């Protein structure tokens, strides 16, 4: 163990015990979502499954709820529902990552887990803007045989070796295997403030050759493309990324930064990705960023997202900062392509949490309907029988989801802490699946065609659900058991 790692460990242990008491007493702590024990959480990292065990690593600042020096937190699970918090997996204790072990990914080959991540180094000095100067973001290769201990760790691509024409914002490696070759995608920002996906090729994971920009001619997609992910799903090539700098278009791209995907095909001769459709957001709510996917041992493509965003203030905020913690992960989602559309659905494993089932057929043309005395953690499915009729659903204190024949809208009042309205253009509404937790809401619309995720912080003890409008539907509801 390095002296720096020992110092970092001792500093965390000395302060975290008291902080834990404060955090665990917070009624806004989530019941079945994954959150850090204390402090700050952001991007999911290195997600994979080995020998039946799911590993979720995440960007973690254990003592600073506003985000400080980044470590890799670590959780494990046998079912993707119940998780165990493991010891911190990765410390910023090397000269090539001493200012933060930033985001990365993992894959297994021949019993060895290969991790690639960004090692952040910031030089001191007022003359630096940390965009074009003053920063080193090294790509680091790390191996492990069990996912708990590190066997090797060394720089794969030194920051000084990146191609000309780019700022020092190059990060978030993800590996693809094709025809006995390894390909790495990295998110980047050019000197002309355009986003880029840098593509590297290797025969052995140690020596990497730059092959150019995987995605070209995408003007209007912002100045920086973070957290790229690339995979094949149901015969389609999918490129995920989190662009910064998109301009709002109607009801699209309303958050400070976006996360979404391009669908298409890759020309492996020219090494260019050829989109067949425009960029689409993965989530249309207030709190979703930096998703990462993996394929589990059942062959499912599963996505985790950070239920949060950077740089949200002053538009909105999270009051849990004052209580010693901030942010969580979304529920894991299974991805599929159906009729040319990417669909996201909650995992079937979460049905094990259901209890106190309740079902009702409702005709709002006869009268409004109210469900009283609900818990603060529940799942509700609304199957619409009249898909063009208006519907309003009032949740808890001041949260409303509605459909008027043209728009599906999520509205929050004071409990949104600045979050107000997000809408999706929609002509027919066939189903709504809501997952409410103590301070979060995830909405799957039309069997996963759209998703909206938001944090909310209710202060009222009023826990009723009210339906208004002219629609007919069947509603099913379950309270959900806690997993914490």
Short mmCIF file of C-alpha atoms in Angstrom, two decimals:
data_model
loop_
_atom_site.label_atom_id
_atom_site.label_comp_id
_atom_site.label_asym_id
_atom_site.label_seq_id
_atom_site.Cartn_x
_atom_site.Cartn_y
_atom_site.Cartn_z
CA UNK A 1 0.00 0.00 0.00
CA UNK A 2 1.35 3.42 -0.95
CA UNK A 3 1.79 6.07 1.74
CA UNK A 4 -0.64 8.33 -0.10
CA UNK A 5 -3.32 5.61 -0.14
CA UNK A 6 -2.81 4.99 3.57
CA UNK A 7 -3.16 8.71 4.31
CA UNK A 8 -6.33 8.90 2.22
CA UNK A 9 -7.82 5.86 3.97
CA UNK A 10 -7.04 7.20 7.43
CA UNK A 11 -8.53 10.59 6.59
CA UNK A 12 -11.79 9.03 5.43
CA UNK A 13 -12.09 6.68 8.42
CA UNK A 14 -11.48 9.50 10.88
CA UNK A 15 -14.33 11.65 9.58
CA UNK A 16 -16.85 9.29 8.02
CA UNK A 17 -18.19 7.69 11.21
CA UNK A 18 -19.91 10.85 12.45
CA UNK A 19 -21.06 11.74 8.95
CA UNK A 20 -22.73 8.33 8.63
CA UNK A 21 -24.98 9.03 11.62
CA UNK A 22 -26.20 12.25 10.04
CA UNK A 23 -26.78 10.69 6.61
CA UNK A 24 -28.58 7.58 7.83
CA UNK A 25 -31.05 9.70 9.83
CA UNK A 26 -32.18 11.61 6.73
CA UNK A 27 -35.79 10.72 5.72
CA UNK A 28 -34.90 11.55 2.11
CA UNK A 29 -32.51 8.59 1.92
CA UNK A 30 -33.75 6.27 -0.79
CA UNK A 31 -35.28 2.88 0.00
CA UNK A 32 -34.37 0.79 -3.06
CA UNK A 33 -32.01 2.89 -5.18
CA UNK A 34 -28.24 2.69 -4.91
CA UNK A 35 -26.58 5.61 -3.14
CA UNK A 36 -23.19 6.25 -1.56
CA UNK A 37 -22.82 5.78 2.22
CA UNK A 38 -21.84 9.45 2.59
CA UNK A 39 -20.76 12.36 0.44
CA UNK A 40 -21.06 12.62 -3.31
CA UNK A 41 -21.82 10.02 -6.01
CA UNK A 42 -21.81 10.47 -9.77
CA UNK A 43 -21.04 8.36 -12.88
CA UNK A 44 -21.45 4.57 -12.85
CA UNK A 45 -18.08 3.00 -13.70
CA UNK A 46 -16.71 -0.41 -14.64
CA UNK A 47 -20.07 -2.18 -14.48
CA UNK A 48 -19.81 -5.90 -15.21
CA UNK A 49 -20.77 -9.37 -14.04
CA UNK A 50 -18.24 -12.05 -13.10
CA UNK A 51 -18.99 -15.52 -11.74
CA UNK A 52 -22.61 -14.56 -11.09
CA UNK A 53 -21.72 -11.41 -9.12
CA UNK A 54 -22.65 -7.98 -10.45
CA UNK A 55 -20.12 -5.23 -9.79
CA UNK A 56 -21.14 -1.58 -9.78
CA UNK A 57 -18.34 0.94 -9.29
CA UNK A 58 -19.06 4.64 -9.14
CA UNK A 59 -17.47 8.06 -8.90
CA UNK A 60 -17.29 8.79 -5.18
CA UNK A 61 -16.23 11.65 -2.94
CA UNK A 62 -16.89 10.22 0.55
CA UNK A 63 -16.44 13.36 2.64
CA UNK A 64 -17.71 16.14 0.36
CA UNK A 65 -21.38 16.14 -0.65
CA UNK A 66 -20.63 18.88 -3.19
CA UNK A 67 -18.04 16.74 -4.94
CA UNK A 68 -14.33 16.71 -4.17
CA UNK A 69 -11.44 14.36 -4.87
CA UNK A 70 -12.83 11.37 -6.81
CA UNK A 71 -12.44 7.72 -5.80
CA UNK A 72 -14.19 4.61 -7.11
CA UNK A 73 -16.85 3.34 -4.73
CA UNK A 74 -17.89 -0.28 -5.14
CA UNK A 75 -21.10 -2.28 -4.69
CA UNK A 76 -21.80 -5.95 -5.42
CA UNK A 77 -25.02 -7.88 -5.95
CA UNK A 78 -26.28 -11.32 -6.89
CA UNK A 79 -29.64 -10.08 -8.19
CA UNK A 80 -29.22 -6.38 -9.15
CA UNK A 81 -31.72 -5.49 -6.42
CA UNK A 82 -29.94 -6.12 -3.11
CA UNK A 83 -26.43 -4.67 -2.96
CA UNK A 84 -23.53 -4.83 -0.55
CA UNK A 85 -21.31 -1.80 -0.09
CA UNK A 86 -17.70 -2.91 -0.48
CA UNK A 87 -14.50 -1.11 0.44
CA UNK A 88 -13.38 1.74 -1.79
CA UNK A 89 -11.92 0.03 -4.85
CA UNK A 90 -9.71 2.69 -6.39
CA UNK A 91 -7.82 5.56 -4.77
CA UNK A 92 -6.19 8.56 -6.48
CA UNK A 93 -2.79 7.57 -5.12
CA UNK A 94 -0.56 7.49 -8.21
CA UNK A 95 1.27 10.32 -9.92
CA UNK A 96 -0.83 9.74 -13.06
CA UNK A 97 -4.21 10.07 -11.24
CA UNK A 98 -3.44 12.04 -8.07
CA UNK A 99 -6.24 14.58 -8.62
CA UNK A 100 -8.98 12.05 -9.23
CA UNK A 101 -9.62 8.58 -10.60
CA UNK A 102 -12.20 9.61 -13.16
CA UNK A 103 -14.71 7.54 -15.09
CA UNK A 104 -13.97 4.31 -16.90
CA UNK A 105 -15.24 0.89 -17.90
CA UNK A 106 -14.46 -2.81 -17.59
CA UNK A 107 -14.66 -6.09 -19.46
CA UNK A 108 -13.60 -9.66 -18.69
CA UNK A 109 -11.35 -11.82 -20.83
CA UNK A 110 -9.87 -15.22 -19.89
CA UNK A 111 -10.75 -14.75 -16.25
CA UNK A 112 -9.12 -11.32 -15.99
CA UNK A 113 -11.11 -8.11 -15.56
CA UNK A 114 -9.61 -5.26 -17.55
CA UNK A 115 -10.43 -1.75 -16.36
CA UNK A 116 -9.70 1.42 -18.29
CA UNK A 117 -10.21 4.79 -16.62
CA UNK A 118 -9.12 8.42 -16.78
CA UNK A 119 -6.42 9.52 -14.36
CA UNK A 120 -6.77 13.22 -13.67
CA UNK A 121 -3.81 15.49 -12.91
CA UNK A 122 -4.21 19.25 -12.49
CA UNK A 123 -1.24 21.57 -12.47
CA UNK A 124 -1.30 24.53 -10.11
CA UNK A 125 -1.13 28.05 -11.43
CA UNK A 126 -3.40 30.98 -12.24
CA UNK A 127 -2.29 30.91 -15.86
CA UNK A 128 -4.21 27.71 -16.59
CA UNK A 129 -7.79 27.49 -17.84
CA UNK A 130 -7.82 23.66 -17.44
CA UNK A 131 -9.35 23.32 -20.89
CA UNK A 132 -6.46 24.04 -23.23
CA UNK A 133 -3.79 23.99 -20.54
CA UNK A 134 -3.03 22.88 -16.99
CA UNK A 135 -4.61 19.44 -17.08
CA UNK A 136 -3.47 15.90 -17.85
CA UNK A 137 -6.10 13.21 -18.37
CA UNK A 138 -4.22 9.94 -18.74
CA UNK A 139 -5.89 6.75 -19.90
CA UNK A 140 -5.00 4.04 -17.38
CA UNK A 141 -5.20 0.25 -17.79
CA UNK A 142 -5.81 -1.77 -14.65
CA UNK A 143 -6.38 -5.51 -14.14
CA UNK A 144 -8.01 -7.62 -11.45
CA UNK A 145 -8.90 -11.30 -11.15
CA UNK A 146 -11.71 -10.85 -8.64
CA UNK A 147 -12.99 -7.27 -8.94
CA UNK A 148 -11.96 -6.51 -5.34
CA UNK A 149 -8.16 -6.22 -5.52
CA UNK A 150 -5.92 -4.62 -8.13
CA UNK A 151 -3.21 -6.71 -9.79
CA UNK A 152 -1.68 -4.27 -12.27
CA UNK A 153 -2.15 -0.57 -12.98
CA UNK A 154 -0.28 1.49 -15.55
CA UNK A 155 -0.76 4.26 -18.08
CA UNK A 156 -2.01 2.97 -21.43
CA UNK A 157 -2.13 6.35 -23.20
CA UNK A 158 -0.22 9.24 -21.70
CA UNK A 159 -2.00 12.58 -21.96
CA UNK A 160 1.00 13.93 -23.89
CA UNK A 161 0.36 11.31 -26.61
CA UNK A 162 -3.13 12.47 -27.59
CA UNK A 163 -3.43 13.78 -31.17
CA UNK A 164 -3.15 17.43 -32.08
CA UNK A 165 -6.28 19.48 -32.53
CA UNK A 166 -7.83 18.61 -29.17
CA UNK A 167 -8.14 20.37 -25.86
CA UNK A 168 -7.03 18.59 -22.70
CA UNK A 169 -10.57 17.31 -22.17
CA UNK A 170 -10.21 13.70 -23.36
CA UNK A 171 -11.65 11.06 -21.04
CA UNK A 172 -13.99 8.16 -20.19
CA UNK A 173 -12.59 5.13 -22.09
CA UNK A 174 -14.79 2.23 -23.23
CA UNK A 175 -13.47 -0.90 -25.00
CA UNK A 176 -15.00 -2.72 -27.99
CA UNK A 177 -13.74 -6.04 -29.42
CA UNK A 178 -13.93 -6.69 -33.16
CA UNK A 179 -12.13 -9.30 -35.31
CA UNK A 180 -9.41 -10.06 -32.72
CA UNK A 181 -8.70 -6.36 -32.27
CA UNK A 182 -9.50 -4.05 -29.39
CA UNK A 183 -10.98 -0.63 -30.01
CA UNK A 184 -11.20 2.15 -27.46
CA UNK A 185 -13.56 5.11 -27.64
CA UNK A 186 -12.80 8.28 -25.68
CA UNK A 187 -14.92 11.39 -25.33
CA UNK A 188 -13.23 14.60 -26.42
CA UNK A 189 -13.39 18.31 -27.16
CA UNK A 190 -11.59 19.83 -30.13
CA UNK A 191 -9.78 23.16 -30.16
CA UNK A 192 -12.74 24.45 -32.21
CA UNK A 193 -15.10 23.52 -29.35
CA UNK A 194 -16.73 20.58 -31.08
CA UNK A 195 -17.44 17.22 -29.54
CA UNK A 196 -15.52 14.17 -30.74
CA UNK A 197 -15.24 10.41 -30.21
CA UNK A 198 -11.57 9.48 -30.42
CA UNK A 199 -11.01 5.92 -31.68
CA UNK A 200 -7.92 3.88 -30.81
CA UNK A 201 -6.93 0.37 -31.93
CA UNK A 202 -4.78 -2.26 -30.20
CA UNK A 203 -3.74 -5.88 -30.61
CA UNK A 204 -2.71 -6.43 -26.99
CA UNK A 205 -4.37 -3.75 -24.76
CA UNK A 206 -0.95 -2.19 -24.10
CA UNK A 207 -0.02 -0.43 -27.35
CA UNK A 208 -2.72 1.84 -28.78
CA UNK A 209 -2.83 3.56 -32.17
CA UNK A 210 -5.07 6.54 -32.88
CA UNK A 211 -7.44 5.90 -35.80
CA UNK A 212 -9.36 9.15 -35.98
CA UNK A 213 -12.75 10.52 -35.03
CA UNK A 214 -15.35 7.74 -34.99
CA UNK A 215 -18.21 10.15 -35.56
CA UNK A 216 -17.95 13.05 -37.98
CA UNK A 217 -20.24 15.73 -39.42
CA UNK A 218 -22.37 16.07 -36.30
CA UNK A 219 -22.60 19.83 -36.06
CA UNK A 220 -24.98 21.08 -33.43
CA UNK A 221 -24.20 18.31 -30.94
CA UNK A 222 -22.26 20.48 -28.54
CA UNK A 223 -18.65 21.19 -27.62
CA UNK A 224 -17.81 18.12 -25.49
CA UNK A 225 -18.93 14.49 -25.71
CA UNK A 226 -18.54 12.72 -22.39
CA UNK A 227 -18.94 9.07 -21.38
CA UNK A 228 -19.11 7.34 -24.78
CA UNK A 229 -20.43 3.77 -24.90
CA UNK A 230 -20.60 1.63 -28.01
CA UNK A 231 -22.34 -1.74 -28.50
CA UNK A 232 -24.45 -3.86 -30.83
CA UNK A 233 -28.09 -4.36 -29.86
CA UNK A 234 -30.58 -6.42 -31.87
CA UNK A 235 -28.51 -5.99 -35.03
CA UNK A 236 -28.00 -2.23 -34.66
CA UNK A 237 -24.85 -0.36 -33.66
CA UNK A 238 -25.60 1.99 -30.77
CA UNK A 239 -23.39 4.89 -29.73
CA UNK A 240 -24.21 6.42 -26.35
CA UNK A 241 -22.73 9.72 -25.22
CA UNK A 242 -23.36 12.67 -22.95
CA UNK A 243 -22.88 15.86 -24.98
CA UNK A 244 -22.38 19.26 -23.40
CA UNK A 245 -23.43 22.42 -25.17
CA UNK A 246 -26.60 21.37 -27.00
CA UNK A 247 -29.11 24.12 -27.67
CA UNK A 248 -32.72 23.60 -26.64
CA UNK A 249 -35.07 22.46 -29.44
CA UNK A 250 -38.70 22.81 -28.44
CA UNK A 251 -39.19 20.34 -25.59
CA UNK A 252 -35.86 18.60 -26.26
CA UNK A 253 -32.47 19.23 -24.67
CA UNK A 254 -33.85 21.27 -21.78
CA UNK A 255 -31.28 20.22 -19.16
CA UNK A 256 -27.88 21.83 -18.72
CA UNK A 257 -26.32 18.69 -20.31
CA UNK A 258 -27.85 15.72 -22.10
CA UNK A 259 -27.37 11.97 -22.40
CA UNK A 260 -28.53 10.09 -25.45
CA UNK A 261 -27.75 7.82 -28.35
CA UNK A 262 -27.25 7.48 -32.07
CA UNK A 263 -28.38 4.37 -33.92
CA UNK A 264 -26.70 3.22 -37.12
CA UNK A 265 -23.95 1.08 -38.62
CA UNK A 266 -20.17 1.14 -38.41
CA UNK A 267 -17.99 0.95 -41.50
CA UNK A 268 -15.11 -1.11 -40.11
CA UNK A 269 -13.04 -0.42 -43.22
CA UNK A 270 -13.02 3.34 -42.77
CA UNK A 271 -13.64 3.07 -39.00
CA UNK A 272 -16.52 5.52 -39.11
CA UNK A 273 -19.89 5.31 -37.40
CA UNK A 274 -22.76 6.13 -39.78
CA UNK A 275 -25.92 7.23 -37.95
CA UNK A 276 -29.26 6.28 -39.44
CA UNK A 277 -31.27 8.54 -37.12
CA UNK A 278 -30.83 11.81 -35.28
CA UNK A 279 -29.51 11.97 -31.73
CA UNK A 280 -32.18 11.04 -29.17
CA UNK A 281 -32.21 11.63 -25.44
CA UNK A 282 -32.32 8.57 -23.20
CA UNK A 283 -34.22 10.35 -20.45
CA UNK A 284 -36.47 13.40 -20.64
CA UNK A 285 -36.62 14.21 -16.93
CA UNK A 286 -34.49 16.48 -14.76
CA UNK A 287 -31.88 14.10 -13.34
CA UNK A 288 -30.06 11.70 -15.64
CA UNK A 289 -26.48 11.68 -16.94
CA UNK A 290 -23.39 9.61 -17.80
CA UNK A 291 -25.08 6.24 -18.47
CA UNK A 292 -23.02 3.10 -18.90
CA UNK A 293 -24.11 -0.30 -20.19
CA UNK A 294 -22.88 -3.87 -19.95
CA UNK A 295 -24.00 -7.30 -21.12
CA UNK A 296 -24.75 -9.70 -18.28
CA UNK A 297 -24.41 -13.48 -18.26
CA UNK A 298 -28.00 -13.81 -19.48
CA UNK A 299 -27.16 -11.78 -22.58
CA UNK A 300 -29.14 -8.72 -21.51
CA UNK A 301 -27.90 -5.22 -22.29
CA UNK A 302 -28.32 -3.37 -18.98
CA UNK A 303 -27.95 0.37 -18.46
CA UNK A 304 -27.12 2.27 -15.28
CA UNK A 305 -27.44 6.04 -15.11
CA UNK A 306 -26.38 8.69 -12.64
CA UNK A 307 -29.60 10.13 -11.19
CA UNK A 308 -28.15 13.60 -11.21
CA UNK A 309 -26.35 16.18 -13.33
CA UNK A 310 -23.29 18.40 -12.96
CA UNK A 311 -23.59 22.18 -12.95
CA UNK A 312 -27.34 22.29 -12.19
CA UNK A 313 -27.23 25.40 -10.05
CA UNK A 314 -28.72 27.97 -10.02
CA UNK A 315 -31.65 26.38 -11.92
CA UNK A 316 -32.28 23.71 -9.30
CA UNK A 317 -30.57 21.99 -6.36
CA UNK A 318 -30.47 19.04 -3.96
CA UNK A 319 -31.07 19.91 -0.29
CA UNK A 320 -29.43 16.70 0.91
CA UNK A 321 -26.05 18.43 0.53
CA UNK A 322 -26.70 20.00 3.92
CA UNK A 323 -27.28 16.51 5.33
CA UNK A 324 -23.98 15.09 4.16
CA UNK A 325 -24.86 13.32 0.90
CA UNK A 326 -25.95 13.91 -2.68
CA UNK A 327 -27.11 11.84 -5.66
CA UNK A 328 -27.93 8.20 -6.43
CA UNK A 329 -28.09 5.75 -9.30
CA UNK A 330 -31.17 5.15 -11.39
CA UNK A 331 -32.73 1.72 -11.35
CA UNK A 332 -30.90 -0.52 -13.82
CA UNK A 333 -32.75 -0.74 -17.14
CA UNK A 334 -32.82 -3.42 -19.82
CA UNK A 335 -32.41 -2.14 -23.38
CA UNK A 336 -34.05 -3.57 -26.49
CA UNK A 337 -34.83 -2.37 -29.99
CA UNK A 338 -38.42 -2.93 -31.11
CA UNK A 339 -39.85 -1.64 -34.40
CA UNK A 340 -36.80 0.54 -34.87
CA UNK A 341 -37.11 2.18 -31.43
CA UNK A 342 -34.81 1.84 -28.44
CA UNK A 343 -36.85 0.82 -25.40
CA UNK A 344 -35.82 0.95 -21.76
CA UNK A 345 -37.59 -1.15 -19.16
CA UNK A 346 -37.05 -1.75 -15.45
CA UNK A 347 -35.58 -5.15 -14.67
CA UNK A 348 -38.01 -7.93 -13.83
CA UNK A 349 -35.91 -8.67 -10.73
CA UNK A 350 -37.45 -5.64 -9.01
CA UNK A 351 -40.81 -7.38 -8.84
CA UNK A 352 -39.48 -9.23 -5.80
CA UNK A 353 -39.90 -5.99 -3.83
CA UNK A 354 -43.64 -5.79 -4.44
CA UNK A 355 -46.08 -6.12 -1.53
CA UNK A 356 -49.64 -5.01 -0.72
CA UNK A 357 -50.91 -5.32 -4.30
CA UNK A 358 -53.93 -3.20 -5.18
CA UNK A 359 -55.87 -3.10 -8.50
CA UNK A 360 -58.74 -0.89 -9.69
CA UNK A 361 -60.55 -0.16 -12.95
CA UNK A 362 -61.25 3.57 -13.22
CA UNK A 363 -63.50 5.65 -15.49
CA UNK A 364 -62.77 9.33 -14.91
CA UNK A 365 -65.79 10.38 -16.98
CA UNK A 366 -67.88 9.21 -14.05
CA UNK A 367 -65.80 10.82 -11.27
CA UNK A 368 -62.26 11.61 -10.17
CA UNK A 369 -60.45 8.94 -8.22
CA UNK A 370 -58.16 9.11 -5.16
CA UNK A 371 -55.87 6.52 -3.56
CA UNK A 372 -55.10 7.49 0.03
CA UNK A 373 -52.47 6.41 2.53
CA UNK A 374 -49.81 5.26 0.10
CA UNK A 375 -46.23 4.65 1.23
CA UNK A 376 -43.22 6.74 0.19
CA UNK A 377 -41.83 3.83 -1.88
CA UNK A 378 -44.12 2.24 -4.43
CA UNK A 379 -44.59 1.08 -8.02
CA UNK A 380 -47.70 1.94 -10.02
CA UNK A 381 -48.74 0.77 -13.49
CA UNK A 382 -51.53 2.56 -15.36
CA UNK A 383 -52.81 0.73 -18.46
CA UNK A 384 -54.74 3.23 -20.58
CA UNK A 385 -57.90 2.09 -22.39
CA UNK A 386 -58.52 5.41 -24.14
CA UNK A 387 -55.05 6.48 -25.35
CA UNK A 388 -55.99 9.96 -26.59
CA UNK A 389 -58.08 11.17 -23.64
CA UNK A 390 -56.63 13.64 -21.10
CA UNK A 391 -55.29 12.36 -17.80
CA UNK A 392 -53.77 14.02 -14.73
CA UNK A 393 -52.09 12.12 -11.89
CA UNK A 394 -51.21 14.04 -8.73
CA UNK A 395 -48.47 12.41 -6.67
CA UNK A 396 -47.71 13.24 -3.03
CA UNK A 397 -47.19 16.89 -2.17
CA UNK A 398 -46.97 18.85 -5.42
CA UNK A 399 -45.86 16.50 -8.19
CA UNK A 400 -48.06 15.99 -11.24
CA UNK A 401 -47.81 13.94 -14.43
CA UNK A 402 -50.33 14.70 -17.15
CA UNK A 403 -51.31 13.99 -20.75
CA UNK A 404 -53.48 16.31 -22.86
CA UNK A 405 -53.45 14.57 -26.24
CA UNK A 406 -50.35 16.43 -27.44
CA UNK A 407 -47.92 16.49 -24.51
CA UNK A 408 -46.92 14.26 -21.65
CA UNK A 409 -45.74 16.55 -18.85
CA UNK A 410 -43.99 16.22 -15.50
CA UNK A 411 -44.49 19.17 -13.13
CA UNK A 412 -42.99 19.79 -9.70
CA UNK A 413 -43.69 22.50 -7.17
CA UNK A 414 -41.67 23.37 -4.09
CA UNK A 415 -40.55 19.77 -3.61
CA UNK A 416 -38.63 20.06 -6.87
CA UNK A 417 -36.22 22.64 -5.40
CA UNK A 418 -36.21 24.52 -8.70
CA UNK A 419 -37.26 21.66 -10.95
CA UNK A 420 -40.44 22.83 -12.68
CA UNK A 421 -41.61 21.34 -15.98
CA UNK A 422 -40.44 18.83 -18.56
CA UNK A 423 -42.61 17.71 -21.50
CA UNK A 424 -42.59 15.14 -24.31
CA UNK A 425 -44.57 15.52 -27.53
CA UNK A 426 -46.91 12.53 -27.54
CA UNK A 427 -50.12 11.81 -29.46
CA UNK A 428 -51.20 8.59 -27.73
CA UNK A 429 -50.64 7.34 -24.20
CA UNK A 430 -50.96 3.59 -23.67
CA UNK A 431 -49.19 2.98 -20.36
CA UNK A 432 -47.38 4.64 -17.47
CA UNK A 433 -45.13 2.77 -15.05
CA UNK A 434 -43.99 4.87 -12.09
CA UNK A 435 -41.38 4.06 -9.46
CA UNK A 436 -41.56 6.41 -6.50
CA UNK A 437 -38.89 6.37 -3.81
CA UNK A 438 -38.42 8.64 -0.79
CA UNK A 439 -36.92 11.42 -2.90
CA UNK A 440 -36.99 10.19 -6.50
CA UNK A 441 -39.35 9.44 -9.35
CA UNK A 442 -38.79 7.32 -12.49
CA UNK A 443 -41.51 7.19 -15.14
CA UNK A 444 -41.55 4.64 -17.99
CA UNK A 445 -43.98 5.81 -20.69
CA UNK A 446 -45.61 3.62 -23.36
CA UNK A 447 -43.77 0.45 -22.34
CA UNK A 448 -40.38 2.14 -22.13
CA UNK A 449 -40.54 4.24 -25.29
CA UNK A 450 -39.75 7.28 -23.14
CA UNK A 451 -38.38 7.66 -19.61
CA UNK A 452 -38.40 10.64 -17.23
CA UNK A 453 -36.29 10.68 -14.07
CA UNK A 454 -36.34 13.30 -11.35
CA UNK A 455 -35.36 13.92 -7.76
CA UNK A 456 -38.05 15.40 -5.52
CA UNK A 457 -37.96 16.32 -1.84
CA UNK A 458 -41.43 16.30 -0.26
CA UNK A 459 -41.86 17.85 3.17
CA UNK A 460 -45.57 17.09 3.60
CA UNK A 461 -46.88 13.87 5.13
CA UNK A 462 -49.71 13.88 2.58
CA UNK A 463 -49.34 10.60 0.70
CA UNK A 464 -52.24 10.23 -1.67
CA UNK A 465 -52.55 9.72 -5.41
CA UNK A 466 -55.32 11.57 -7.25
CA UNK A 467 -56.54 10.93 -10.81
CA UNK A 468 -58.42 13.52 -12.86
CA UNK A 469 -59.40 13.87 -16.53
CA UNK A 470 -61.54 11.88 -18.97
CA UNK A 471 -59.56 8.69 -19.39
CA UNK A 472 -60.42 5.05 -18.65
CA UNK A 473 -57.70 2.80 -17.30
CA UNK A 474 -56.71 0.01 -15.00
CA UNK A 475 -54.32 0.95 -12.20
CA UNK A 476 -52.17 -1.51 -10.29
CA UNK A 477 -50.06 -0.46 -7.34
CA UNK A 478 -47.60 -2.11 -5.00
CA UNK A 479 -45.71 -0.82 -2.00
CA UNK A 480 -42.03 -1.67 -2.38
CA UNK A 481 -39.84 -3.22 0.28
CA UNK A 482 -36.66 -1.44 1.29
CA UNK A 483 -33.31 -2.89 0.24
CA UNK A 484 -31.15 -0.62 2.36
#
